[in-house]
Structure formats: C-alpha cells, structure tokens
Coordinates of C-alpha atoms in Angstrom, one line a residue:
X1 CA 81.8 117.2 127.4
X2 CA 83.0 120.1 129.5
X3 CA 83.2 123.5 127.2
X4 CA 87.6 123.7 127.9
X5 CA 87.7 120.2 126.7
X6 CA 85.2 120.3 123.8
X7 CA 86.7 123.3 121.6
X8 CA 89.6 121.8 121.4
X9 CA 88.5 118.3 120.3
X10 CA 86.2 120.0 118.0
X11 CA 89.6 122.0 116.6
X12 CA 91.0 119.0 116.0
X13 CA 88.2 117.2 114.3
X14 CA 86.5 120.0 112.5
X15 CA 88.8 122.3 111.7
X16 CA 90.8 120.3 108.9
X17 CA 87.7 120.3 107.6
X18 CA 86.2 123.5 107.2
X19 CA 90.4 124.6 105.6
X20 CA 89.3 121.7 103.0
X21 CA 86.3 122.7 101.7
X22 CA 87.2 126.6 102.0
X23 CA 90.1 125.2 100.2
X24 CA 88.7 123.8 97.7
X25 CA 87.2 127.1 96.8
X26 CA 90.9 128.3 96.7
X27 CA 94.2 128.3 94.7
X28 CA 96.6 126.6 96.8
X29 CA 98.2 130.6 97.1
X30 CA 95.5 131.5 99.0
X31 CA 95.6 128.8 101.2
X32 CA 96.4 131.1 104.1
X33 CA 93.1 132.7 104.0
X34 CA 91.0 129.5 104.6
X35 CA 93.5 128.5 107.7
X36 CA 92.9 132.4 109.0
X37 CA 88.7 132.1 108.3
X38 CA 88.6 128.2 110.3
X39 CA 91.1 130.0 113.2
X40 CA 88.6 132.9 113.6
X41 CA 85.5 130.6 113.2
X42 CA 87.2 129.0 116.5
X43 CA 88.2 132.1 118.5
X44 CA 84.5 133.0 117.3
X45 CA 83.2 130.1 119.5
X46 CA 84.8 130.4 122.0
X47 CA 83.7 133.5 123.1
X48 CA 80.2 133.6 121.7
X49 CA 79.8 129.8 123.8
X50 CA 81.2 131.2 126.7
X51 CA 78.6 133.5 127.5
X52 CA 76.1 131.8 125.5
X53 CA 76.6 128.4 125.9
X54 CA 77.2 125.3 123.8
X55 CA 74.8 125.2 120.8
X56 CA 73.0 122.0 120.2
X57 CA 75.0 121.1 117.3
X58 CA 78.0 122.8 117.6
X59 CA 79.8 121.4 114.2
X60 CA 76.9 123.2 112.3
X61 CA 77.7 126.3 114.0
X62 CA 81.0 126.3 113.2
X63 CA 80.1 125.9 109.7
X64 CA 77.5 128.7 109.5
X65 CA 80.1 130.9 111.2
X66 CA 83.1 130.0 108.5
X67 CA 80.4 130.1 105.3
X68 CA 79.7 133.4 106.7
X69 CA 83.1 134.9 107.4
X70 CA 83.8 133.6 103.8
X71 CA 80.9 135.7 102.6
X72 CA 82.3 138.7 104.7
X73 CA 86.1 138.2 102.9
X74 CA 84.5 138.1 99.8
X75 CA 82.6 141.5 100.1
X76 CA 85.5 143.0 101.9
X77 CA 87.7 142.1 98.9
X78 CA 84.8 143.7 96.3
X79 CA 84.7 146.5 98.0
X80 CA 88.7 147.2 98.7
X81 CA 88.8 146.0 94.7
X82 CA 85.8 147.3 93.0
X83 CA 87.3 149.1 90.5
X84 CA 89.8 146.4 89.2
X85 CA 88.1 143.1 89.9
X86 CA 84.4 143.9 90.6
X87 CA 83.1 141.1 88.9
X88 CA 85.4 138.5 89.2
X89 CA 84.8 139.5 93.5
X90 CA 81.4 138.9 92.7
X91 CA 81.4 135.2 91.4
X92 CA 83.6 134.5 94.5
X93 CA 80.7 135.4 96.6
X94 CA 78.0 133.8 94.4
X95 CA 80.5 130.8 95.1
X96 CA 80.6 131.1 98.9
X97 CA 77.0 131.2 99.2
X98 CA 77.1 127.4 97.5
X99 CA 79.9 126.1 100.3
X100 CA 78.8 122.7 100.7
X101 CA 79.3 121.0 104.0
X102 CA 77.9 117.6 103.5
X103 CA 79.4 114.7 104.5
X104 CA 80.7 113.7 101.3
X105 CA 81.7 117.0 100.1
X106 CA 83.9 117.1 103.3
X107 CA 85.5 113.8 102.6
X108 CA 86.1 115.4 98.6
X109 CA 87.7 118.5 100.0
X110 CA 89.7 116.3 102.2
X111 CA 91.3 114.1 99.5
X112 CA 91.6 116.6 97.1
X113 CA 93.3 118.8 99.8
X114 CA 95.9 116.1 100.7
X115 CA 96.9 114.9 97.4
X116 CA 97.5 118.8 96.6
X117 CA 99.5 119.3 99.9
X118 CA 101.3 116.0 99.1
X119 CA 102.7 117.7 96.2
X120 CA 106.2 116.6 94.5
X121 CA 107.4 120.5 94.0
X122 CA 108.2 119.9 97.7
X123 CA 110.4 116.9 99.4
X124 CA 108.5 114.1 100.8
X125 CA 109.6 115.2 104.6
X126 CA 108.2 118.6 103.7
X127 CA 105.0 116.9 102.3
X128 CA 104.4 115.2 105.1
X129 CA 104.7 118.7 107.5
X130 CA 102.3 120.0 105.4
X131 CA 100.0 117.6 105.5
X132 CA 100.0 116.8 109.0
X133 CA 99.5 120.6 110.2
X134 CA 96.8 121.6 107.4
X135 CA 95.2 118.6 107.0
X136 CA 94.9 117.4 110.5
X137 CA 95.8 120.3 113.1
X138 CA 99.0 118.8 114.6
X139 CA 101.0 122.0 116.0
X140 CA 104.6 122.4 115.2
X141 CA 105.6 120.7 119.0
X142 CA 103.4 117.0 117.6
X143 CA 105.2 117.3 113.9
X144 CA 109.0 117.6 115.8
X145 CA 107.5 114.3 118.2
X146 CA 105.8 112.5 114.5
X147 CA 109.8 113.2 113.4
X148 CA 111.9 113.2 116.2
X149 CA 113.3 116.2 115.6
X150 CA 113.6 119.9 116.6
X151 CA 111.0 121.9 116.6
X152 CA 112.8 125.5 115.2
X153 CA 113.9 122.6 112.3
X154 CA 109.7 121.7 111.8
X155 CA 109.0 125.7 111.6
X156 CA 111.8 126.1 108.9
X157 CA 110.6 123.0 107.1
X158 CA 107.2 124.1 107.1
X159 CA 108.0 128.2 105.7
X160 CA 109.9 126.8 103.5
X161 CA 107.3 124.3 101.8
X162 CA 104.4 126.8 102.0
X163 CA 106.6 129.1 100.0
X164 CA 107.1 126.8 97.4
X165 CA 103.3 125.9 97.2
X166 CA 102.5 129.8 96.7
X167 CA 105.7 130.6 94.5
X168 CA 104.2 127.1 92.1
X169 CA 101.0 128.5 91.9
X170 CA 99.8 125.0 93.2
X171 CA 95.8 124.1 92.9
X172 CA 93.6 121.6 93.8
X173 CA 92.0 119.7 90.7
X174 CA 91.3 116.6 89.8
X175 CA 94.3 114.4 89.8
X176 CA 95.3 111.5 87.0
X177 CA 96.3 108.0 88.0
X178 CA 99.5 108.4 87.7
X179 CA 99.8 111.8 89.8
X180 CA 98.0 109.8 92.5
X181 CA 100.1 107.0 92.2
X182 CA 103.3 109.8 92.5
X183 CA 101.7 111.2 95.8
X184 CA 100.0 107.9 97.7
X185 CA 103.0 107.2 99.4
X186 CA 103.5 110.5 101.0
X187 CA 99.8 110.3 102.2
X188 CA 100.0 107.0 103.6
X189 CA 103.0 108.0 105.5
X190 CA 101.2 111.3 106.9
X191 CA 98.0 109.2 108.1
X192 CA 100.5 106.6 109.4
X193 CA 102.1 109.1 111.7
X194 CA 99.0 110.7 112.4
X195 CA 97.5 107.6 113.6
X196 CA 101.0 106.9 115.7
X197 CA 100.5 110.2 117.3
X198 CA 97.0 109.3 118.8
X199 CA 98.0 105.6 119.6
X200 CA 101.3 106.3 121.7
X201 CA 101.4 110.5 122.1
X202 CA 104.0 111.9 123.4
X203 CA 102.5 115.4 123.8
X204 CA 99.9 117.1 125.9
X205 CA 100.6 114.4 128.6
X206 CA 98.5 112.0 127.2
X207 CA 99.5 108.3 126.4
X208 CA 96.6 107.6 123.9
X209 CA 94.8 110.6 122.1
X210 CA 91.5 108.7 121.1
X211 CA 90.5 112.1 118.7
X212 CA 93.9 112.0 116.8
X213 CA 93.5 107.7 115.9
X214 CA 89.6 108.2 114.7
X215 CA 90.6 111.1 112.5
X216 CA 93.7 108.9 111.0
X217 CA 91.0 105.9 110.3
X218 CA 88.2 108.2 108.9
X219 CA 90.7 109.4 106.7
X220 CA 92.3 106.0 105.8
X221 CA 89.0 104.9 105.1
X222 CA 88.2 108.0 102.6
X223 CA 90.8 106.6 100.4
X224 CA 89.5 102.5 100.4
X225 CA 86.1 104.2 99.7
X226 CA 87.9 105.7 96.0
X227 CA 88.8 103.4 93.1
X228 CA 92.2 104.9 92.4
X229 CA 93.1 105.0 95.8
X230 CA 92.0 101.7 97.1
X231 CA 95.4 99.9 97.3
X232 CA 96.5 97.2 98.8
X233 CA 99.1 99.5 100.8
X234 CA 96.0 102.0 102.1
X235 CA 93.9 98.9 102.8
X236 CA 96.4 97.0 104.8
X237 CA 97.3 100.7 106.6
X238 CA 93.7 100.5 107.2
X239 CA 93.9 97.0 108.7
X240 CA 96.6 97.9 111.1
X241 CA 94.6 100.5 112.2
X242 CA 91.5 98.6 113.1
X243 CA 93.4 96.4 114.8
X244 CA 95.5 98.5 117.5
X245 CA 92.2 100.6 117.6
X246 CA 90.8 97.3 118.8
X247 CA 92.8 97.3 121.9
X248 CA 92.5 101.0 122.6
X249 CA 90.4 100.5 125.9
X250 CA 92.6 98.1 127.8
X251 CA 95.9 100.0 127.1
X252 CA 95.2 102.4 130.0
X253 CA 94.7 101.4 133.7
X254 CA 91.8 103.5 135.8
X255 CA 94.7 105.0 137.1
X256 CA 96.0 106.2 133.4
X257 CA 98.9 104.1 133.5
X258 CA 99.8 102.1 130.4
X259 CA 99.4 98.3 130.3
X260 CA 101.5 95.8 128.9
X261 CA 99.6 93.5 125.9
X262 CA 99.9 90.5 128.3
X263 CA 98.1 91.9 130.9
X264 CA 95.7 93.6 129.0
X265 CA 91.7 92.5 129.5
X266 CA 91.2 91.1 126.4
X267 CA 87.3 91.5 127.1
X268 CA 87.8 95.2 126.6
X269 CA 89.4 94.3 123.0
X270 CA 86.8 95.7 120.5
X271 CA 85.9 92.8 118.0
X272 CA 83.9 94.3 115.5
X273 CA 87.1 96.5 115.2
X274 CA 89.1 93.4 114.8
X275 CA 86.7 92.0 112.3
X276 CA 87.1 94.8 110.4
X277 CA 91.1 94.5 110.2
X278 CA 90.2 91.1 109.4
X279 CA 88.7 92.4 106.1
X280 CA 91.0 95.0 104.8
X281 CA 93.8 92.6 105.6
X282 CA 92.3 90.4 103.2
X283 CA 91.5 93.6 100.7
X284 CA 95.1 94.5 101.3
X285 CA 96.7 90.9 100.1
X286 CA 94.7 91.4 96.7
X287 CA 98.2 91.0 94.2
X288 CA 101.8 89.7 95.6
X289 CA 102.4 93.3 96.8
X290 CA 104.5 93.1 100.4
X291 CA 104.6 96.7 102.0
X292 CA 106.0 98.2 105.4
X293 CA 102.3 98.1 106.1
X294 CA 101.8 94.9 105.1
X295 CA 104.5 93.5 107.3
X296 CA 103.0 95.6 110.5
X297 CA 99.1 94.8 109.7
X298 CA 100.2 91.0 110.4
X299 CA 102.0 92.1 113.6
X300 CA 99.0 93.8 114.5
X301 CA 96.8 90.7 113.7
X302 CA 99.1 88.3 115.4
X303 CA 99.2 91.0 118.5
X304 CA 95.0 90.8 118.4
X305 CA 94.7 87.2 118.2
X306 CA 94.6 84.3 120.6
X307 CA 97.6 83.1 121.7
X308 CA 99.2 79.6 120.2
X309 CA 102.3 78.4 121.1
X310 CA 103.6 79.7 117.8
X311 CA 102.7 83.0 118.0
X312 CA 106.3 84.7 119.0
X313 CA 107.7 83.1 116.1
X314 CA 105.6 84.7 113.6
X315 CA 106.3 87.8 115.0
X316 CA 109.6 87.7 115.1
X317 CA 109.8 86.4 111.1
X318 CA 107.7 89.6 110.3
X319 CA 109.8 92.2 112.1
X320 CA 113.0 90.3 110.9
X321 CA 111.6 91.1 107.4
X322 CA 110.4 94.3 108.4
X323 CA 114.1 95.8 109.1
X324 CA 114.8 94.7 105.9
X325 CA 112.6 96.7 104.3
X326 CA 112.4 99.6 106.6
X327 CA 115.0 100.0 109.6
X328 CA 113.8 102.5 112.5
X329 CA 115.2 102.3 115.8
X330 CA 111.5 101.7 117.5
X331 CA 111.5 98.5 114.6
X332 CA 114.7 97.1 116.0
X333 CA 113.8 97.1 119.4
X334 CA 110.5 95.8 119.4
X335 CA 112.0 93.0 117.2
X336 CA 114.5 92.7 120.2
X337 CA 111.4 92.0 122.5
X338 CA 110.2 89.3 120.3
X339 CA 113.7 87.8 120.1
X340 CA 113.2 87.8 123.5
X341 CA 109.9 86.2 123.9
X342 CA 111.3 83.1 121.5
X343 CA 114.7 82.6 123.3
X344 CA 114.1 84.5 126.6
X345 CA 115.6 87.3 128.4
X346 CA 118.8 86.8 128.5
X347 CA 119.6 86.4 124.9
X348 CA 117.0 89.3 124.7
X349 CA 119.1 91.6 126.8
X350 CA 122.6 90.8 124.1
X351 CA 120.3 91.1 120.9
X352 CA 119.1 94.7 122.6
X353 CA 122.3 95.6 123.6
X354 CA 124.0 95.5 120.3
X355 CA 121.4 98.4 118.9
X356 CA 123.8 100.9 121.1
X357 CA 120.5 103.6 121.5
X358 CA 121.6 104.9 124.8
X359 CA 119.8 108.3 123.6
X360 CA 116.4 106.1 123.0
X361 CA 114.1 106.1 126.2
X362 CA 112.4 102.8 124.6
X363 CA 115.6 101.1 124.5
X364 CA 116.1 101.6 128.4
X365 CA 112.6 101.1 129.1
X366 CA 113.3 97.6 126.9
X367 CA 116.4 96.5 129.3
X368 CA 115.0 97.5 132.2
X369 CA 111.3 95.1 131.7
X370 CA 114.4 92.3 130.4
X371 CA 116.3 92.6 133.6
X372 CA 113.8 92.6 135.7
X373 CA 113.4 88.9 136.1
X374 CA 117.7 88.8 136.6
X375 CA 119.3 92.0 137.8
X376 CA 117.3 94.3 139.7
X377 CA 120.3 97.1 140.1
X378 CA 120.7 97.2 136.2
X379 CA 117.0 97.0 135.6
X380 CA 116.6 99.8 138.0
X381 CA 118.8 101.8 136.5
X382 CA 117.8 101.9 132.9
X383 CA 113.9 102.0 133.8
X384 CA 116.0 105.7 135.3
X385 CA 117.4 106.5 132.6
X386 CA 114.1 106.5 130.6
X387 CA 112.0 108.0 132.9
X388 CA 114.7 110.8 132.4
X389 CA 114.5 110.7 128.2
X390 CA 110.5 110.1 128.0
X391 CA 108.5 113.7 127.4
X392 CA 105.1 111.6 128.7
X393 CA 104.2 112.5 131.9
X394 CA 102.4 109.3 132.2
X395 CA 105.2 107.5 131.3
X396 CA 106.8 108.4 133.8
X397 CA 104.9 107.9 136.5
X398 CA 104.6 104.6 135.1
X399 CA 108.3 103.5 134.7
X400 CA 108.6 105.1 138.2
X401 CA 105.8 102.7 139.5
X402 CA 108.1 100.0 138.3
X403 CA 111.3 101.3 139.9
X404 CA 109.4 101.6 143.3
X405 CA 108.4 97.9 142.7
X406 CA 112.0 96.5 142.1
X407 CA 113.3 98.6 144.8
X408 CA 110.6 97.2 147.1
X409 CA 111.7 93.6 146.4
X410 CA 115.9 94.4 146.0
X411 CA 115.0 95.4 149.9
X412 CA 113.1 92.3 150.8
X413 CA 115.5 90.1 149.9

C-alpha cells in the first residue's frame, strides 16, 4: 500500500485505538488530551515516513510514538506543576511507562471507551456523535451523511455533548449490568451506522469503504466475545454483518460501478463469511426477542441464500414487519422493491409512489430501475433526478450509465 493511501487507512484503524487505551488512562475531562497525543502521533508519521520511509510494522510505531509523547505530557505537566502536584505528576508517568498495547488490552480500552461515550448524561443522538468520531474516526462531513443532516448541526451536537462529558466529570470504570443494559442500545446503533457507512458511503467518493465495515465487525465481535454484552440484539447485528460483508467483492464492477444483487457473481460471495452469519443468527434467536436487527439479519440471510421461488415473499413479510417496528424512508422503499419483486413493476411503481420522497435520490433511483421495463421517458427522468440528489460520485456515473442505456434504446425504436 502506497504511503498517501496507507496513513490514512492506518488513521482510521489505529487511531481509535491508541485515544482508548490513552483513555483509559484518563478522566473522561481529559479526553481532549489523548485525541491531541493520537493526532500528533499521526502528523508524527507522516513526516518522519516521508523522508524515512514506511517502517516494517507501522502500527507498532505508532504506538511507540503515542506511549512516548504520553511520557513527554506527563513530564511537561511535573515540571509546569512541580510545586502543587509533584507527586501525583509522578505516578502519571510511572503509569505511562505501563501503557499496554496488546491486543486484548485494545479491545478493553475500546469497550470501556464506548460504553463511557455512550453515556445517558447526554441524548442518544449525541451519544451516538460521540461515539462515532472518538471511537471510530468518522469526521464531522460522514456523522451529517450516518444522520442525514447538516453538518454546522453535527459540530453543534458534538460541542455540546463533549461539554456535558467534561462539566459531569464522566470516567471510564467498570460498568454494572444494568448500566450496560441502559447504554447497549446506543452502541449497537453507533456500530450499526458505522458499518452502513463502509457498506454504501456516501463520502470520499467511494461506494464501499472495506476499512470502515471491518472496523464495525471487529467491534461487533468485541461485544459477543463479553458475557454481559453478548445479546441476542449484538449477535444478530453481528449476523447481518457477516452476511452483507459476504457479498462485498461482487458489489463493485472492474470499472467501480455498483452491481445490482441479481447480477452479482455469486462465486465472489465469501462463504465462510456467510457461515459465520449463519452462527450468530442462530446465537441471536437464543430467547423470543425480535429486534430491528433481527428483522434485517433475516433479510440479509434471505439476500445471501440461493434463490427458491419463495424467496420475495419472505422478504417482503420481514420488511412489512420491519416498518412496524422501525419506519425510515430507505426501509420503506426497499420494502417497495420487494413488493415489486412479488407483484411486479407496475404495482411496484403505485406502492413507491405513495411514499411522496421526491427529496430522496433512492426513491428516484427506485422508479427509474421500475420504469425501465415500461416507460423509458419517466424512467429517464427520475434516474435524472437522482443523479442530481446523490453526493457519490460513483453513483453517478452509474445512474448516468443507465440513462445513456435507455436513451440508446428510446432512439432505436
């Protein structure tokens, strides 16, 4: 991996980690410090590797670096303090000399940091900010995509939940059953996004960020691995993941265009992945619990396995139950497409219509792969009128791919 490519997948794997275990070290007031110590440990490498070169292992460089700028804080801090806190400084630096960067020390930090972040003092929206851009790097621009919203309304968010944490004197310790239970939902919902970001991105011009979906399973998988946190709504969030994980490879053409499930080469599709959806699906049904997870694990299964000439019908019963339980506008209309697949396109097209989501690019991008087959002027124009909404430079090209090819075939007749 080129050196302009690998720092920043190395930010977004590694850095999360070095703010958890600095963190851990930490009050939650001070989590500043640890974000500014794993920022400079990255400006660090970037200049050191650009006239040095890539180090063998570069992770445990950026480790050495970070314990050692925490050993520098310290000192600086004994010796700006020394008459008021001069032994108290010196414990800290006894401590920073025993950072521990082991594998399961990481995955620790990582927990512990996340339940902390997802903290009740602050709303669950807020949480969820939080999480995503301490926990797992995502810059105010990918938290407004996760949420759809502004990004000036992210930064607010954000200043206004890392006040609370510092004014709350938040820390991380050990949490009780019940805390957990109080915070797992906000956590799921954070990896859940995360894992949406990588799977279908809508930033950086990329359709499927491969670095952003492994971080959400690793973390997913941290929380099967713990007893308290081993629940039937983090193993079937698990499940889903394996399973559109499995189909990563044959979502993208040679050409980086995306590639509809039915025309996918199913010899790409991963199966040990699938296998291993197969097994927290199974974890996850454990109890007569029926989640939002749940309900899209199945979908996911059904989308991964061979086709039978019930298949459709499934789907369609699980999304009908799934905008019961949770309505989003991105549910609805992929439940439109699978009314579509059971009754066809035309009924398709009136079930889609009714949803009124003119401001939604997936809605035209919907009409426009329903009218394909029946009216190429309207399917023309709302394949437009997404390729205008969409952010995704990919996506574009793709929808205009499709527009060329109906226009193509509107002249030939």
């Amino acid at each position: 991996m080129q050196q302009d490519s690998l720092i920043p997948h190395l930010f977004r794997t590694e850095y999360s980690k070095i703010v958890a275990v600095l963190y851990h070290s930490f009050n939650l007031k001070q989590l500043e410090i640890a974000e500014d110590i794993a920022s400079e440990t990255f400006l660090k490498a970037a200049e050191v590797w650009s006239i040095k070169g890539v180090p063998e292992n570069p992770a445990a460089w950026l480790y050495t670096v970070a314990k050692n700028k925490t050993k520098d804080y310290f000192k600086h801090n004994a010796v700006i303090e020394k008459q008021v806190k001069e032994a108290k400084q010196l414990n800290d630096i006894e401590a920073a000399q025993e950072f521990d960067f082991s594998d399961q020390n990481i995955a620790d930090s990582q927990l512990a940091m996340i339940f902390a972040v997802c903290n009740p003092g602050n709303s669950a929206e807020a949480q969820i900010c939080l999480a995503l851009q301490i926990l797992c790097g995502f810059s105010v621009e990918e938290i407004a995509n996760a949420f759809l919203t502004k990004t000036e309304t992210i930064k607010k968010r954000l200043q206004r939940a890392r006040a609370n944490l510092r004014n709350g004197d938040f820390q991380i310790k050990i949490l009780s059953e019940a805390e957990i239970k109080t915070r797992l939902e906000s956590v799921l919902k954070t990896l859940y996004l995360l894992f949406n970001e990588g799977y279908f991105s809508q930033t950086n011009n990329q359709l499927i960020r491969k670095d952003l979906c492994s971080e959400a399973v690793r973390l997913t998988y941290i929380l099967t691995e713990n007893n308290l946190t081993s629940t039937p709504q983090a193993n079937a969030l698990l499940a889903l993941m394996c399973f559109q994980s499995s189909r990563l490879d044959a979502r993208i053409s040679d050409n980086g265009e995306a590639i509809l499930l039915e025309d996918q080469d199913r010899n790409l599709w991963d199966q040990e992945l699938i296998e291993k959806g197969n097994h927290y699906l199974v974890n996850a049904c454990q109890g007569n619990e029926i989640s939002k997870y749940h309900l899209d694990a199945m979908l996911a299964y059904w989308h991964a396995t061979p086709t039978d000439k019930d298949k459709w019908q499934h789907i369609l019963q699980l999304y009908n139950q799934l905008v019961i339980i949770e309505y989003s506008p991105v549910t609805a209309l992929n439940r439109a497409f699978a009314f579509a697949k059971v009754f066809g396109h035309e009924k398709g097209i009136k079930e889609a219509e009714k949803l009124k989501l003119d401001e939604h690019v997936y809605y035209h991008s919907l009409l426009g792969y329903l009218y394909a087959g029946i009216n190429s002027d309207q399917a023309i124009h709302h394949y437009e009128k997404a390729v205008g909404l969409t952010k995704s430079r990919i996506e574009k090209q793709t929808l205009s791919k499709e527009i060329k090819r109906l226009a193509e075939k509107r002249a030939a007749t």
